[in-house]
Short mmCIF file of N, CA and C in Angstrom, two decimals:
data_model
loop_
_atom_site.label_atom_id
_atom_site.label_comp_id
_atom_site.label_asym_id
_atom_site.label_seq_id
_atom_site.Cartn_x
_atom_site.Cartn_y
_atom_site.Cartn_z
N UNK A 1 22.29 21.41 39.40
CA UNK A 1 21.35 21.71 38.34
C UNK A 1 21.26 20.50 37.41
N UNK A 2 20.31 19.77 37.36
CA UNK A 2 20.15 18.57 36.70
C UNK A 2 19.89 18.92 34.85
N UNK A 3 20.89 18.18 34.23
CA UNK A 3 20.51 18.19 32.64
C UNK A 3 22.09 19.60 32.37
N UNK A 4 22.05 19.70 31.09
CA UNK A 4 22.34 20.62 30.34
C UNK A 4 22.14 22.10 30.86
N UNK A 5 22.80 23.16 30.78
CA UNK A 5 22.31 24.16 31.00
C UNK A 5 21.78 25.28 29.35
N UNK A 6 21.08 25.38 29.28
CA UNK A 6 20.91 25.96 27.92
C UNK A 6 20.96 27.56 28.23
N UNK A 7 21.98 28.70 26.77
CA UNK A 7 21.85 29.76 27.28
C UNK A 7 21.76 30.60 26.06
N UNK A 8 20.33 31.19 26.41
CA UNK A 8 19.64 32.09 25.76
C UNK A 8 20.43 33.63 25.52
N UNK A 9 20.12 34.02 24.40
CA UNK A 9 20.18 35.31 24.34
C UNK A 9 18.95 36.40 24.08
N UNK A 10 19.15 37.22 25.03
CA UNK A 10 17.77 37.83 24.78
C UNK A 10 18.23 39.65 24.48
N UNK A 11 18.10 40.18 23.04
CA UNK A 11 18.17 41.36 23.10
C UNK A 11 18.40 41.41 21.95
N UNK A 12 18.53 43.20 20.91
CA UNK A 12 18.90 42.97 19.76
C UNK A 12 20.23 42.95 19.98
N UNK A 13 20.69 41.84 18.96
CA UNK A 13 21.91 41.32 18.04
C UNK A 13 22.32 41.85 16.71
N UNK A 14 23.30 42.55 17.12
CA UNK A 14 23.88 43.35 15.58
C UNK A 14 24.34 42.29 15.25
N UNK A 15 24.74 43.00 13.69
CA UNK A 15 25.52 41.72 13.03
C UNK A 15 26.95 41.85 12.97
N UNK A 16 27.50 42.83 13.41
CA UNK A 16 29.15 42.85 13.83
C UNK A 16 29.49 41.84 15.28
N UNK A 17 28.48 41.93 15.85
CA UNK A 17 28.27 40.27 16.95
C UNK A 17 27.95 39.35 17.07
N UNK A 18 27.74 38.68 15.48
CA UNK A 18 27.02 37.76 15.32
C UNK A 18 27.88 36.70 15.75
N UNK A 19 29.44 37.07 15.78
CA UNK A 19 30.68 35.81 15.45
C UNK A 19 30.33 35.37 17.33
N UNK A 20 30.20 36.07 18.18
CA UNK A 20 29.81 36.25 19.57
C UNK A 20 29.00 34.93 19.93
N UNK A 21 27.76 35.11 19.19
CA UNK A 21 26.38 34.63 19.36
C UNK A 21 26.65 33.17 18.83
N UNK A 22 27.25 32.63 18.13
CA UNK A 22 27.46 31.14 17.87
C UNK A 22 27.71 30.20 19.33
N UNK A 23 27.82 31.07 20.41
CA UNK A 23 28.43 30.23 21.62
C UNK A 23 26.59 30.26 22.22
N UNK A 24 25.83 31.07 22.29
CA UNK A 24 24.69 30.62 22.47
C UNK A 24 23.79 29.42 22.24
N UNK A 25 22.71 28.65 22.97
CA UNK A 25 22.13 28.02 22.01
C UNK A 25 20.78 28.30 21.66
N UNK A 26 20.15 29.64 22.13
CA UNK A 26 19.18 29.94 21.26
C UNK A 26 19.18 31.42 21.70
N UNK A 27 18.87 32.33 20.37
CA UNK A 27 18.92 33.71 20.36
C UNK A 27 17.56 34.18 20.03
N UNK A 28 16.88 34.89 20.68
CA UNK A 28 15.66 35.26 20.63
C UNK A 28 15.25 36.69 19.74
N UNK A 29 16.18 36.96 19.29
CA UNK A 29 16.11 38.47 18.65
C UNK A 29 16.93 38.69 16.78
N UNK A 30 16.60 37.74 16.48
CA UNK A 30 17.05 37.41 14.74
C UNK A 30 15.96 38.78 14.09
N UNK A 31 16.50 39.66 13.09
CA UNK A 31 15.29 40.30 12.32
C UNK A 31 15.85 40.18 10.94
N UNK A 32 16.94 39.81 10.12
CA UNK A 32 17.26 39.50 8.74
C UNK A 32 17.75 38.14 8.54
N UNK A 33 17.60 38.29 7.02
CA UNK A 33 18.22 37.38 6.92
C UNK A 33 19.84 37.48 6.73
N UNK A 34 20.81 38.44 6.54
CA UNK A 34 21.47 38.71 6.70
C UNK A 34 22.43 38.30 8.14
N UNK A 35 21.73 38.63 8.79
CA UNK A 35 22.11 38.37 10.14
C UNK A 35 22.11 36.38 10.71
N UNK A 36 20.88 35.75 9.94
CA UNK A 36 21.03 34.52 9.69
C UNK A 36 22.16 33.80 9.59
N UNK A 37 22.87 34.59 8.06
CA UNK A 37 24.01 34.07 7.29
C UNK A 37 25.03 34.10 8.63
N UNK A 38 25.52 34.88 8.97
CA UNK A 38 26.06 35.69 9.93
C UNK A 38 26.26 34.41 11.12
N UNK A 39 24.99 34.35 11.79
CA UNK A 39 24.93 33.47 12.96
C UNK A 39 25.23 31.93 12.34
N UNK A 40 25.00 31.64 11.07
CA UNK A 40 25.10 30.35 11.07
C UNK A 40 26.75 30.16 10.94
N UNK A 41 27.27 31.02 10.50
CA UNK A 41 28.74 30.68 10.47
C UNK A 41 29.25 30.83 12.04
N UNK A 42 29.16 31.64 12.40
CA UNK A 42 29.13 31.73 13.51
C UNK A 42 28.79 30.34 14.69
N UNK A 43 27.66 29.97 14.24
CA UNK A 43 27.53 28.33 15.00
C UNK A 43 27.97 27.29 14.63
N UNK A 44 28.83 27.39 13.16
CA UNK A 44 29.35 26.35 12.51
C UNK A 44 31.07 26.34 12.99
N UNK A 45 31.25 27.79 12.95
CA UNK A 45 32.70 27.75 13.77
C UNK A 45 32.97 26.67 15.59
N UNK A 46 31.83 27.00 16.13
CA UNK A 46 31.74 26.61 17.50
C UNK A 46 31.10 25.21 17.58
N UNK A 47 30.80 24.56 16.56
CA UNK A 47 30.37 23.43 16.39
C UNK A 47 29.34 22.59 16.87
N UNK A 48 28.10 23.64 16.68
CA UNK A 48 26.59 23.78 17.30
C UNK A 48 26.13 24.43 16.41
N UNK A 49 24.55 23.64 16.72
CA UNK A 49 23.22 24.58 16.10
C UNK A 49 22.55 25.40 16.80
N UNK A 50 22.31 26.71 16.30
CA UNK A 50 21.71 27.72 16.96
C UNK A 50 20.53 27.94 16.95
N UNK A 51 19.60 28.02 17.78
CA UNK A 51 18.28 27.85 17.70
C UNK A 51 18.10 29.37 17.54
N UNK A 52 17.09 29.99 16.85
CA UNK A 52 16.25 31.13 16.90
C UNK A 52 15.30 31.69 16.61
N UNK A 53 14.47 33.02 17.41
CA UNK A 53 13.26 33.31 17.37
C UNK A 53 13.22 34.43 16.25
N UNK A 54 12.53 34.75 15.39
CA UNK A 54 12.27 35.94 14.88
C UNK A 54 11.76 37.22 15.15
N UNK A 55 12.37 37.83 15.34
CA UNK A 55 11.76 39.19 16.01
C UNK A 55 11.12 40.10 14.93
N UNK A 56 10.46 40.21 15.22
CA UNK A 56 8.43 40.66 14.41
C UNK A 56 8.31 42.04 14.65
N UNK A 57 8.37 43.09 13.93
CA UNK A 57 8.46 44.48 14.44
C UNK A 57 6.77 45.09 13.50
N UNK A 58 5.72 44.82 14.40
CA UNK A 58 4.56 44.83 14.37
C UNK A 58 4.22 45.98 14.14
N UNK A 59 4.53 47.47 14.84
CA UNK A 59 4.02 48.78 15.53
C UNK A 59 4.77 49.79 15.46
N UNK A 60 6.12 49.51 14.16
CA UNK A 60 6.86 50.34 13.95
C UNK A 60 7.48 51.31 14.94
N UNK A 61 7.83 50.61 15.55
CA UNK A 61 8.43 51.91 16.95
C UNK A 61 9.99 52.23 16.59
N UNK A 62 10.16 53.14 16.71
CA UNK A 62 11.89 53.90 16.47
C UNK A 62 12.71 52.91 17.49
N UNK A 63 12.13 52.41 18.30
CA UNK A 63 12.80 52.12 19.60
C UNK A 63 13.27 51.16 19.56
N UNK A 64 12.68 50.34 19.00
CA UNK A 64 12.37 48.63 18.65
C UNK A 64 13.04 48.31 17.66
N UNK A 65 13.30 46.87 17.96
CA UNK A 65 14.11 45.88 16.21
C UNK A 65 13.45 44.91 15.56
N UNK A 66 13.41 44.74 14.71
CA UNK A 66 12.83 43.51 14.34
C UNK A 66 12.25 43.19 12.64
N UNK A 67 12.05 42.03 12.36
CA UNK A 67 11.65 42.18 10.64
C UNK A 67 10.79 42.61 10.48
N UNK A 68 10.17 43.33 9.19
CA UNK A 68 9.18 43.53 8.93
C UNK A 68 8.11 42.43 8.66
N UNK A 69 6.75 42.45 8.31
CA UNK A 69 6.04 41.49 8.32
C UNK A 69 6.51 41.16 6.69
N UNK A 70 6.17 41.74 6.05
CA UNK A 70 6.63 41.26 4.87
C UNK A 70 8.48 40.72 4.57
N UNK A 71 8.98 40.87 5.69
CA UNK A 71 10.27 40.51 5.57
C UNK A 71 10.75 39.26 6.21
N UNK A 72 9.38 38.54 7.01
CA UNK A 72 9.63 37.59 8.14
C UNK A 72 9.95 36.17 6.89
N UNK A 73 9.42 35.64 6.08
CA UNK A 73 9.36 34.64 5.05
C UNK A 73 10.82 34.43 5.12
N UNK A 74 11.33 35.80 4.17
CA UNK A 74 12.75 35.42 4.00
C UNK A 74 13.42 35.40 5.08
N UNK A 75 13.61 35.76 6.13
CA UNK A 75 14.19 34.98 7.25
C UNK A 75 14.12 33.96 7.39
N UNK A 76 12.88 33.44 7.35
CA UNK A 76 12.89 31.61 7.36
C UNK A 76 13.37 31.04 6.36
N UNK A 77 13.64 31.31 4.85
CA UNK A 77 13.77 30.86 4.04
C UNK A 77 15.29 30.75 3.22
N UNK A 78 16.55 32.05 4.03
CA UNK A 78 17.85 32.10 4.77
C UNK A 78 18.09 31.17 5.74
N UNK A 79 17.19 30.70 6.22
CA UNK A 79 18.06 29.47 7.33
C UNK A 79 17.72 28.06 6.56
N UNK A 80 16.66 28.21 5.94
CA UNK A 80 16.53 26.89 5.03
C UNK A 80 17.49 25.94 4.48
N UNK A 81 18.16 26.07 4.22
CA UNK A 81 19.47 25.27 3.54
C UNK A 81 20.52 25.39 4.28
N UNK A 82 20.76 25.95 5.44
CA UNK A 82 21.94 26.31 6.55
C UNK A 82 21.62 24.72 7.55
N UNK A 83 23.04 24.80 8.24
CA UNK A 83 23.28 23.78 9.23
C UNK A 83 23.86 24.13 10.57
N UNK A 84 23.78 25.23 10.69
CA UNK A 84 24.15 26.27 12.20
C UNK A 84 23.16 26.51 12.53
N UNK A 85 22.19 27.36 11.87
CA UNK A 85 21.01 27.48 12.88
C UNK A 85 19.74 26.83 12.38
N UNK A 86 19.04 26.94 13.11
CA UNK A 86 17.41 26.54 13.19
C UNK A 86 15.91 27.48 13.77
N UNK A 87 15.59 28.05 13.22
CA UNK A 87 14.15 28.95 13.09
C UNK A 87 13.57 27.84 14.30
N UNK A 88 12.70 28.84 15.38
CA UNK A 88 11.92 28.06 15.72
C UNK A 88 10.50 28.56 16.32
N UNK A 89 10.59 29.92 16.06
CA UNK A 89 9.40 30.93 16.55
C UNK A 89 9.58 32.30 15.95
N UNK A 90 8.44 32.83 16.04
CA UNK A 90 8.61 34.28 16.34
C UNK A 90 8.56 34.88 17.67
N UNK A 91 8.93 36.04 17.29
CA UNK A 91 8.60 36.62 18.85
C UNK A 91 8.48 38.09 18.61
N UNK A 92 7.64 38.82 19.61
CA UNK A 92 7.39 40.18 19.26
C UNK A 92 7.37 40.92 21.17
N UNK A 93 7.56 42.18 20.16
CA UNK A 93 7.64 43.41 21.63
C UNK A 93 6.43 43.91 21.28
N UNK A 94 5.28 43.68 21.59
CA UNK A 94 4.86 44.93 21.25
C UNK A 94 4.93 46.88 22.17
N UNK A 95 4.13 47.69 21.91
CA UNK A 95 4.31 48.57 22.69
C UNK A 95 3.80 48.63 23.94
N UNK A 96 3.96 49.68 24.23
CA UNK A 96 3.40 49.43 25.93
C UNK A 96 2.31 50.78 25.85
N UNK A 97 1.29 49.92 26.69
CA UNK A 97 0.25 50.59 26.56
C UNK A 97 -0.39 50.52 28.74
N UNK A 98 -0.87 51.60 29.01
CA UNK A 98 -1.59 51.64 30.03
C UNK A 98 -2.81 50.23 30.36
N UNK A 99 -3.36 49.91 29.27
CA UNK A 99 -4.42 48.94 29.07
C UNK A 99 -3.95 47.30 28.64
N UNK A 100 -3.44 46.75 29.34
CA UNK A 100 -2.80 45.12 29.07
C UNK A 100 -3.57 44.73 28.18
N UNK A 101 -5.20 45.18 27.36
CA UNK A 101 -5.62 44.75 26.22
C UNK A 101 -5.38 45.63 25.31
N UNK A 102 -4.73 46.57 24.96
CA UNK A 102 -4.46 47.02 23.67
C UNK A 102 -3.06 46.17 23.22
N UNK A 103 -2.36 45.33 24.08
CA UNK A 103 -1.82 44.60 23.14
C UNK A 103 -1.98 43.43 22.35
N UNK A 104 -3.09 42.94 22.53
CA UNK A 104 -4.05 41.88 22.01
C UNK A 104 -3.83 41.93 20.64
N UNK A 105 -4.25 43.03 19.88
CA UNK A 105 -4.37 42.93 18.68
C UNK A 105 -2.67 43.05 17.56
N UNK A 106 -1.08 42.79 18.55
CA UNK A 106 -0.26 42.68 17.82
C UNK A 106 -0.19 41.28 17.76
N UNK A 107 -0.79 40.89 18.97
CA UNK A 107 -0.27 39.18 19.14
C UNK A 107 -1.10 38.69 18.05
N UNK A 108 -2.12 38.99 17.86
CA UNK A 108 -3.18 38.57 17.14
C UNK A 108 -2.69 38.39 15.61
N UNK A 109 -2.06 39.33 15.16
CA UNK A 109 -1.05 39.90 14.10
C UNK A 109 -0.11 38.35 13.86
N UNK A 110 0.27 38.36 14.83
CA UNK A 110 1.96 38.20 14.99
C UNK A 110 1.27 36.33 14.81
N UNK A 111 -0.16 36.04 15.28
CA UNK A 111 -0.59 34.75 15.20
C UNK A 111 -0.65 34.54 14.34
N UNK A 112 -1.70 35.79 13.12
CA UNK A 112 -2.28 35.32 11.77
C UNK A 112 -0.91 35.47 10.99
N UNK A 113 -0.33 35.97 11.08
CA UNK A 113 1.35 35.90 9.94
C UNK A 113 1.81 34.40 10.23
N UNK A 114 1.55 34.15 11.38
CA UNK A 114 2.57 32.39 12.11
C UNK A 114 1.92 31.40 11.09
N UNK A 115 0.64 31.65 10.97
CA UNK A 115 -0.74 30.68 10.87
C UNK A 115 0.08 30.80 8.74
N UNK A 116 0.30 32.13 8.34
CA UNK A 116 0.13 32.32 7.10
C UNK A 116 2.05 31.83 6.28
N UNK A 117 2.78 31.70 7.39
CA UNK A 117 4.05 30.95 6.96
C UNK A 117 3.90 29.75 7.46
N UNK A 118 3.24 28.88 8.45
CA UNK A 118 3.16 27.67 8.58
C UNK A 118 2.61 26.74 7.03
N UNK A 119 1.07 27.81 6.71
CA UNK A 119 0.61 27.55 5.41
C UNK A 119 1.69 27.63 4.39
N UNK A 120 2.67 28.34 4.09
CA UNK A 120 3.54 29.20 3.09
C UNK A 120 4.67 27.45 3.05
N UNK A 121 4.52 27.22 4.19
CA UNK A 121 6.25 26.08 4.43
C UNK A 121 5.48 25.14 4.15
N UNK A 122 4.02 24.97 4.33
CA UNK A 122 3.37 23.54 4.17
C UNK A 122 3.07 22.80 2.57
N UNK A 123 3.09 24.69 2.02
CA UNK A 123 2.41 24.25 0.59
C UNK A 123 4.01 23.99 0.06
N UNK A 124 5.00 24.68 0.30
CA UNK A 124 6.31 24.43 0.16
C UNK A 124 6.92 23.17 -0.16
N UNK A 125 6.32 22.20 1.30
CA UNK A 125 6.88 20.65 1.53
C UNK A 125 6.39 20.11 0.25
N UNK A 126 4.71 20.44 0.18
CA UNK A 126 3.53 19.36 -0.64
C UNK A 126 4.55 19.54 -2.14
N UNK A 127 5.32 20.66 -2.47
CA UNK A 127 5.39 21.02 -3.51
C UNK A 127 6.51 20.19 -4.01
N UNK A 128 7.88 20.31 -2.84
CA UNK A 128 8.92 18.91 -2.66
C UNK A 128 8.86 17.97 -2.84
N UNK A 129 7.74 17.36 -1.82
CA UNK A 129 7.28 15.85 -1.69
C UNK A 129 6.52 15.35 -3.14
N UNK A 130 5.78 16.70 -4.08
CA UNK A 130 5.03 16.28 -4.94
C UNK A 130 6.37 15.71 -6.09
N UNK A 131 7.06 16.68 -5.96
CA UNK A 131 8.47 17.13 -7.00
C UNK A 131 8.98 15.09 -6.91
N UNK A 132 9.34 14.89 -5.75
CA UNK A 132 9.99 13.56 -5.53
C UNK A 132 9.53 13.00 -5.80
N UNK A 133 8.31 12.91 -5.59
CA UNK A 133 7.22 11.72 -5.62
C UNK A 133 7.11 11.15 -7.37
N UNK A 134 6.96 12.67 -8.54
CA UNK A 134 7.02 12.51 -9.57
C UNK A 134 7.93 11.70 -9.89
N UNK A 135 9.38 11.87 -9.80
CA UNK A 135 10.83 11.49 -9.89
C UNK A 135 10.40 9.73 -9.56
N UNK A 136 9.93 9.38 -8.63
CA UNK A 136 10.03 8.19 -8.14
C UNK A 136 8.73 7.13 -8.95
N UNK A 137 7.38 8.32 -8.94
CA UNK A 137 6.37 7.89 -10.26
C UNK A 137 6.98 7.07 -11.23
N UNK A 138 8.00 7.95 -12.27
CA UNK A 138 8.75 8.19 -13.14
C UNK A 138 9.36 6.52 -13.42
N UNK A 139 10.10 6.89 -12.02
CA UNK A 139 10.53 5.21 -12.42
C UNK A 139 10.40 4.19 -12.01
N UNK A 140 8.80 3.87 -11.44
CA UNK A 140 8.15 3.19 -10.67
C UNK A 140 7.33 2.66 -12.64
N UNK A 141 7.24 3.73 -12.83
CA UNK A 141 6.15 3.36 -14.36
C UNK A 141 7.55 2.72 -15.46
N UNK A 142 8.45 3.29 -15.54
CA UNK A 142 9.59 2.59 -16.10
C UNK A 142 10.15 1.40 -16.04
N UNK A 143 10.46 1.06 -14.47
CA UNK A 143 10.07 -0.62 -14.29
C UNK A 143 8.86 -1.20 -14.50
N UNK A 144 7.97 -0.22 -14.25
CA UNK A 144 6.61 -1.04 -14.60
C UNK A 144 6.62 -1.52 -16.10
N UNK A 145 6.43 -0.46 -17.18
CA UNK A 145 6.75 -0.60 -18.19
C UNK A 145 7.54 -2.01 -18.82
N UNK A 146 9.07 -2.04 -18.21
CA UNK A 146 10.30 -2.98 -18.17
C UNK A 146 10.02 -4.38 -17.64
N UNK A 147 8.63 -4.73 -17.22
CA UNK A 147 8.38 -5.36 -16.30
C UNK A 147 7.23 -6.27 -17.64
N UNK A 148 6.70 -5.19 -17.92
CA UNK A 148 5.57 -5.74 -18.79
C UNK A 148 5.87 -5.78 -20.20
N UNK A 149 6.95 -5.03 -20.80
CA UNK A 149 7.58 -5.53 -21.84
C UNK A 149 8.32 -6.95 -21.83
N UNK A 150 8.86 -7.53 -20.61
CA UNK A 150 9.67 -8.54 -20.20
C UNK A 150 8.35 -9.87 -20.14
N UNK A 151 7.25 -9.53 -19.76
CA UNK A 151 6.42 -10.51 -19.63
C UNK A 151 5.02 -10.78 -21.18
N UNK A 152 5.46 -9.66 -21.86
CA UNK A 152 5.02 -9.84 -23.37
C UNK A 152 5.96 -10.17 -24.34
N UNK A 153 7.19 -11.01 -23.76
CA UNK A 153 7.78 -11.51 -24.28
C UNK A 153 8.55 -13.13 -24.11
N UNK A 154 7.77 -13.47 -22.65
CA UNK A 154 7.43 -14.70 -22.46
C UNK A 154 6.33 -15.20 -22.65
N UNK A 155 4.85 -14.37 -22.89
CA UNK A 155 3.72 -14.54 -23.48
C UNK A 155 3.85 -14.97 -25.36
N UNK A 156 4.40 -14.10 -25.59
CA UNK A 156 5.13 -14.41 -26.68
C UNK A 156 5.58 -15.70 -27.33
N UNK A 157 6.23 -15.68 -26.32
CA UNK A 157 7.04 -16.80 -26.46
C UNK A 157 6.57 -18.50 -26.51
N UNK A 158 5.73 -18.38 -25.32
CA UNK A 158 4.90 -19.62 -24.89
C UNK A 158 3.61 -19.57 -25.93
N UNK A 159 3.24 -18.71 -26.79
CA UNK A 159 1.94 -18.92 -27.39
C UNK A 159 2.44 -19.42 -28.99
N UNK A 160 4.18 -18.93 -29.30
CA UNK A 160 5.27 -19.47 -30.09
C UNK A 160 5.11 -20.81 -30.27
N UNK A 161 5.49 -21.08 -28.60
CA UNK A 161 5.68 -22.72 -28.58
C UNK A 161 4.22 -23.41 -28.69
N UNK A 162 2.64 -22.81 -28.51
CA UNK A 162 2.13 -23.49 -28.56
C UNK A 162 1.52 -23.77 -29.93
N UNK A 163 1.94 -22.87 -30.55
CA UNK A 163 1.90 -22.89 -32.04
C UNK A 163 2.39 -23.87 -32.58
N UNK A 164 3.90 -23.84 -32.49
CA UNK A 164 4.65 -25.03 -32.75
C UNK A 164 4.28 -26.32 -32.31
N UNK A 165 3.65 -26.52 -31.28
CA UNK A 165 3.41 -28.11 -30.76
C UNK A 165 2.21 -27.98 -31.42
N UNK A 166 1.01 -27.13 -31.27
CA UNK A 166 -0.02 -27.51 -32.44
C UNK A 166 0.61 -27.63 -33.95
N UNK A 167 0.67 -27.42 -34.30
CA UNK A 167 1.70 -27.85 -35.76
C UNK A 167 2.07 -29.05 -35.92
N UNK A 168 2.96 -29.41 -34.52
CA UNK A 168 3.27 -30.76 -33.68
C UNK A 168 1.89 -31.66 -34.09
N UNK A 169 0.97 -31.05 -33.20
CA UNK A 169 0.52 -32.42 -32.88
C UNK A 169 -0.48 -32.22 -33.84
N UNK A 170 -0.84 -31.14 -35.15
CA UNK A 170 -1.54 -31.46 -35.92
C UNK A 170 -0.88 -32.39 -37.45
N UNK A 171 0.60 -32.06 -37.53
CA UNK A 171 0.97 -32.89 -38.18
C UNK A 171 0.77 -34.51 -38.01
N UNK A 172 0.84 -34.79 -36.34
CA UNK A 172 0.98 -35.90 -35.79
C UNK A 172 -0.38 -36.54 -36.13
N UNK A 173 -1.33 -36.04 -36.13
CA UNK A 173 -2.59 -36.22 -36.17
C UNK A 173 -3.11 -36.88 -37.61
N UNK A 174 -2.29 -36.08 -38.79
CA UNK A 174 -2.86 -36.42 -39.79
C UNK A 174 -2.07 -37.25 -40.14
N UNK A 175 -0.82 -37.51 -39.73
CA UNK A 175 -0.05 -39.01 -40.10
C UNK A 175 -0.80 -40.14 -39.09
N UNK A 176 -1.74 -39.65 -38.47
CA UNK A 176 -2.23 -41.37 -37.50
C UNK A 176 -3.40 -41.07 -38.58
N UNK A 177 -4.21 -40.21 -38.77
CA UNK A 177 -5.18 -40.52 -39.65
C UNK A 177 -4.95 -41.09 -41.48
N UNK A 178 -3.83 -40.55 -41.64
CA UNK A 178 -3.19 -41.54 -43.12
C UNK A 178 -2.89 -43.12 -42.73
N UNK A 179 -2.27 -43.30 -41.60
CA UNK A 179 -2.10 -44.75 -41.16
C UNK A 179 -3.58 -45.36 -41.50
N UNK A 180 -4.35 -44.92 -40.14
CA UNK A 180 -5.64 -45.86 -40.24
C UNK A 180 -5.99 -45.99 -41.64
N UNK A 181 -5.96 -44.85 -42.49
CA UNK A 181 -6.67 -45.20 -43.73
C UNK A 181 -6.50 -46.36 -44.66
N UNK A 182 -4.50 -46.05 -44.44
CA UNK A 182 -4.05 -47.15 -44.99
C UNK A 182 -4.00 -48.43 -44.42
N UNK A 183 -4.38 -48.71 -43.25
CA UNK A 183 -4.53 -49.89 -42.81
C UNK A 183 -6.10 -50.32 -42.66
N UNK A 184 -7.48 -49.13 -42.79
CA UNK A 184 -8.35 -49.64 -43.42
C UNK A 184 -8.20 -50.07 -44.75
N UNK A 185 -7.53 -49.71 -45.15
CA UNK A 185 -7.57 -50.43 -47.06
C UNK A 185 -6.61 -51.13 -47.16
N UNK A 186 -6.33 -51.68 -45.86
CA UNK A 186 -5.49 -53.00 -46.00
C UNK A 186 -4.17 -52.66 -47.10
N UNK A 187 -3.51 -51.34 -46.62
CA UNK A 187 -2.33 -51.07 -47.84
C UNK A 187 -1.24 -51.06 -46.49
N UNK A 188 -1.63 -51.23 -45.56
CA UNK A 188 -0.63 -51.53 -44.61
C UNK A 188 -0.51 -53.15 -44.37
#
């Protein structure tokens, strides 16, 4: 078998087995965040990251596991700051139906929620990246600032000195023009 063998878990995962599931490397059936916490220690003991899917419980079935839609966010947002595992899908059961198109409209579901936390993590980043960006603004305008106080003070400085050499050379000026005078009137 060429490469790595990678090994999935596929089913619900209590959380009294979560310590289990760290030897996996990707679990397809996550529905809390609770259970998150759980697995990431769990993959931090075994000294791996755990990949996993979110399980999406669309159609409310007794039968079935999985987060609620309004509960899927914070699942992603429990692994956020963790270093055991890693979010990397959802995934859903839906029910079973006689007609292979009545399940159309969970996937459909299960798309526009994907579509509406991709948006949710994106405005998230912009909000980070904006956050840093300020921070770095901040002291991009501070050296700037430091930069241009430092050079209005060699401006300064040089318009100092040209003061002084005019001074210079207007003093100089009116002692060559007292000379000539006095050496037109022959007092030189």
């Amino acid at each position: 078998c060429p490469g790595k063998l990678r090994w999935h878990m596929i089913g619900h995962l209590q959380s009294n087995k979560a310590k289990k599931a760290g030897r996996f490397d990707m679990i397809h059936s996550v529905d809390s965040a609770a259970l998150v916490s759980r697995l990431d220690e769990a993959a931090r003991a075994s000294n791996k990251t755990v990949e996993f899917l979110v399980q999406v419980d669309l159609a409310g079935e007794a039968t079935k596991h999985g987060a609620q839609e309004d509960e899927v966010a914070g699942v992603f947002e429990a692994a956020r700051s963790l270093t055991g595992v890693r979010p990397v899908g959802l995934m859903l059961l839906p029910p079973f139906f006689d007609d292979p198109e009545a399940v159309r409209p969970f996937f459909r579901r299960l798309s526009e929620l994907r579509q509406r936390l991709l948006h949710g993590a994106a405005v998230h980043l912009l909000q980070r990246l904006l956050h840093a960006l300020q921070g770095i603004l901040e002291l991009l305008v501070l050296d700037a600032l430091h930069d241009l106080a430092h050079l209005l003070e060699l401006l300064l400085q040089l318009v100092l000195e040209r003061l002084a050499l005019g001074r210079l050379l207007e003093a100089l000026a009116h002692l060559v023009r007292g000379v000539v005078h006095l050496l037109g009137h022959g007092l030189l």
